[in-house]
């Protein structure tokens, strides 16, 4: 599949009502030998920054689940395989962060913390708790106020470039991890 096809599939899944994690994971499910229903169930809890808690972006979780299934080890004592996977995952996360500013859902959505950081609200929308465990209806205004469809596209394109061997490494600062 081309980079553009991967991105469009992910964006399309999101527009069909799948969450961000599902939208990315479903793109690669056939390569993983997973049926659509199994893939959608497996990745569902990672949407909304993990169960809508606005933590790690669901698109990044989807990427990391695909990476784990493709390159992970089932042997818990295989430290080398674990370390190699962590390295690849960190490289993907660094590229995502470099291109999008963060891998954290609430930061990508521009949400402000309230209640000591247990809930996050859109600026000037204090009545709208965006961490309630209830998904929002997919309306025109829903799509206008969030970058999620394009983040789904980006994450699937990122992983397809990784698979193709064309992913450019992110710039690292002198104090950052490489």
Short mmCIF file of C-alpha atoms in Angstrom, two decimals:
data_model
loop_
_atom_site.label_atom_id
_atom_site.label_comp_id
_atom_site.label_asym_id
_atom_site.label_seq_id
_atom_site.Cartn_x
_atom_site.Cartn_y
_atom_site.Cartn_z
CA UNK A 1 0.00 0.00 0.00
CA UNK A 2 1.24 3.51 -0.67
CA UNK A 3 1.78 6.09 2.04
CA UNK A 4 -1.15 8.11 0.68
CA UNK A 5 -3.45 5.05 0.62
CA UNK A 6 -2.60 4.25 4.24
CA UNK A 7 -3.34 7.82 5.29
CA UNK A 8 -6.61 8.02 3.40
CA UNK A 9 -7.79 4.68 4.81
CA UNK A 10 -7.12 5.85 8.37
CA UNK A 11 -8.89 9.17 7.81
CA UNK A 12 -11.82 7.35 6.21
CA UNK A 13 -12.15 4.95 9.15
CA UNK A 14 -12.27 7.92 11.53
CA UNK A 15 -14.94 9.61 9.44
CA UNK A 16 -16.96 6.36 9.58
CA UNK A 17 -17.08 6.60 13.39
CA UNK A 18 -14.09 4.55 14.49
CA UNK A 19 -11.93 6.18 17.14
CA UNK A 20 -8.39 7.39 16.48
CA UNK A 21 -6.64 4.22 17.61
CA UNK A 22 -9.00 1.95 15.70
CA UNK A 23 -8.64 4.08 12.59
CA UNK A 24 -4.88 3.57 12.44
CA UNK A 25 -4.85 -0.04 13.62
CA UNK A 26 -7.50 -1.10 11.10
CA UNK A 27 -5.35 0.09 8.21
CA UNK A 28 -2.69 -2.52 9.03
CA UNK A 29 -4.94 -5.31 10.38
CA UNK A 30 -4.87 -7.32 7.13
CA UNK A 31 -1.04 -7.38 7.21
CA UNK A 32 -1.25 -8.64 10.79
CA UNK A 33 -3.64 -11.45 9.89
CA UNK A 34 -6.44 -9.87 11.91
CA UNK A 35 -10.04 -9.55 10.85
CA UNK A 36 -11.68 -6.14 10.99
CA UNK A 37 -13.92 -7.00 13.97
CA UNK A 38 -11.04 -8.34 16.06
CA UNK A 39 -8.82 -5.39 15.19
CA UNK A 40 -11.56 -2.88 16.00
CA UNK A 41 -12.24 -4.50 19.39
CA UNK A 42 -8.57 -4.83 20.28
CA UNK A 43 -7.79 -1.18 19.64
CA UNK A 44 -11.01 0.45 20.88
CA UNK A 45 -9.94 1.19 24.48
CA UNK A 46 -6.96 3.22 23.25
CA UNK A 47 -9.11 5.91 21.62
CA UNK A 48 -9.38 9.39 23.09
CA UNK A 49 -5.95 9.11 24.66
CA UNK A 50 -6.77 5.76 26.33
CA UNK A 51 -10.45 5.47 27.23
CA UNK A 52 -10.95 9.19 26.62
CA UNK A 53 -8.59 10.12 29.47
CA UNK A 54 -6.61 12.32 27.05
CA UNK A 55 -3.26 10.65 27.71
CA UNK A 56 -1.17 9.19 24.83
CA UNK A 57 -2.83 9.98 21.50
CA UNK A 58 -4.81 7.01 20.23
CA UNK A 59 -3.18 7.29 16.83
CA UNK A 60 0.22 6.75 18.45
CA UNK A 61 -1.19 3.82 20.44
CA UNK A 62 -2.48 2.32 17.20
CA UNK A 63 0.96 2.68 15.61
CA UNK A 64 2.64 1.04 18.60
CA UNK A 65 0.20 -1.87 18.63
CA UNK A 66 0.95 -2.55 14.98
CA UNK A 67 4.68 -2.27 15.65
CA UNK A 68 4.38 -4.73 18.56
CA UNK A 69 2.51 -7.29 16.50
CA UNK A 70 4.96 -7.02 13.63
CA UNK A 71 8.22 -6.89 15.55
CA UNK A 72 7.53 -7.80 19.17
CA UNK A 73 8.53 -10.99 20.91
CA UNK A 74 6.25 -13.38 22.78
CA UNK A 75 9.22 -14.42 24.93
CA UNK A 76 9.14 -12.31 28.09
CA UNK A 77 12.79 -13.06 28.83
CA UNK A 78 14.04 -11.81 25.43
CA UNK A 79 15.52 -8.51 26.62
CA UNK A 80 17.18 -7.85 23.26
CA UNK A 81 13.87 -8.05 21.39
CA UNK A 82 12.16 -5.86 23.99
CA UNK A 83 14.90 -3.24 23.82
CA UNK A 84 14.89 -3.25 20.01
CA UNK A 85 11.12 -2.76 19.98
CA UNK A 86 11.32 0.06 22.53
CA UNK A 87 13.97 1.77 20.40
CA UNK A 88 11.80 1.59 17.27
CA UNK A 89 8.76 2.79 19.22
CA UNK A 90 10.69 5.74 20.61
CA UNK A 91 11.90 6.67 17.13
CA UNK A 92 8.31 6.65 15.83
CA UNK A 93 7.13 8.69 18.83
CA UNK A 94 9.95 11.20 18.35
CA UNK A 95 8.99 11.70 14.70
CA UNK A 96 5.30 12.09 15.66
CA UNK A 97 6.22 14.61 18.38
CA UNK A 98 8.55 16.55 16.08
CA UNK A 99 5.86 16.88 13.42
CA UNK A 100 2.86 17.48 15.70
CA UNK A 101 4.27 19.05 18.86
CA UNK A 102 3.23 16.26 21.22
CA UNK A 103 2.09 12.66 21.50
CA UNK A 104 -0.36 13.58 24.29
CA UNK A 105 -4.02 13.75 23.29
CA UNK A 106 -5.01 16.69 25.50
CA UNK A 107 -2.08 18.75 24.20
CA UNK A 108 -2.88 17.94 20.58
CA UNK A 109 -6.50 18.97 21.22
CA UNK A 110 -5.49 22.18 23.03
CA UNK A 111 -7.36 21.27 26.21
CA UNK A 112 -6.88 23.17 29.47
CA UNK A 113 -6.63 21.28 32.80
CA UNK A 114 -9.21 21.78 35.54
CA UNK A 115 -9.84 20.04 38.87
CA UNK A 116 -6.13 19.55 39.46
CA UNK A 117 -5.65 17.99 36.04
CA UNK A 118 -8.26 15.24 36.38
CA UNK A 119 -10.46 16.82 33.69
CA UNK A 120 -9.54 18.79 30.60
CA UNK A 121 -11.72 21.39 28.95
CA UNK A 122 -11.58 23.34 25.76
CA UNK A 123 -10.72 26.97 26.44
CA UNK A 124 -13.89 29.02 27.03
CA UNK A 125 -16.03 25.88 27.28
CA UNK A 126 -16.03 25.12 30.99
CA UNK A 127 -19.29 23.20 30.79
CA UNK A 128 -17.79 20.65 28.39
CA UNK A 129 -15.77 17.98 30.19
CA UNK A 130 -13.75 16.34 27.47
CA UNK A 131 -12.54 13.52 29.69
CA UNK A 132 -15.96 12.19 30.63
CA UNK A 133 -16.14 8.52 29.65
CA UNK A 134 -18.79 9.27 27.04
CA UNK A 135 -17.84 9.71 23.41
CA UNK A 136 -19.13 12.74 21.57
CA UNK A 137 -21.63 12.53 18.75
CA UNK A 138 -19.95 12.81 15.35
CA UNK A 139 -21.37 16.05 14.01
CA UNK A 140 -20.02 18.77 11.72
CA UNK A 141 -19.00 20.81 14.77
CA UNK A 142 -17.22 17.77 16.25
CA UNK A 143 -15.03 17.47 13.16
CA UNK A 144 -14.39 21.23 13.00
CA UNK A 145 -13.01 21.48 16.54
CA UNK A 146 -10.42 18.70 16.45
CA UNK A 147 -7.41 17.60 14.42
CA UNK A 148 -8.18 13.88 14.82
CA UNK A 149 -8.99 12.95 11.19
CA UNK A 150 -5.71 14.48 10.04
CA UNK A 151 -3.77 12.92 12.93
CA UNK A 152 -5.17 9.53 11.88
CA UNK A 153 -3.98 10.19 8.35
CA UNK A 154 -0.58 11.34 9.60
CA UNK A 155 -0.04 8.33 11.90
CA UNK A 156 -0.91 5.78 9.22
CA UNK A 157 1.36 7.56 6.73
CA UNK A 158 4.11 7.66 9.36
CA UNK A 159 3.90 3.92 9.92
CA UNK A 160 3.71 3.12 6.22
CA UNK A 161 6.87 5.21 5.68
CA UNK A 162 8.45 3.22 8.53
CA UNK A 163 7.50 -0.04 6.81
CA UNK A 164 8.80 1.25 3.48
CA UNK A 165 12.10 2.28 5.07
CA UNK A 166 11.61 5.92 4.07
CA UNK A 167 10.98 7.44 7.50
CA UNK A 168 13.33 10.29 8.27
CA UNK A 169 14.52 10.43 11.89
CA UNK A 170 13.35 13.35 14.01
CA UNK A 171 15.81 16.01 15.00
CA UNK A 172 16.94 15.47 18.56
CA UNK A 173 18.12 18.13 20.96
CA UNK A 174 21.43 17.76 22.77
CA UNK A 175 19.59 17.01 26.02
CA UNK A 176 17.04 14.58 24.57
CA UNK A 177 17.10 10.83 24.24
CA UNK A 178 18.23 9.44 20.95
#
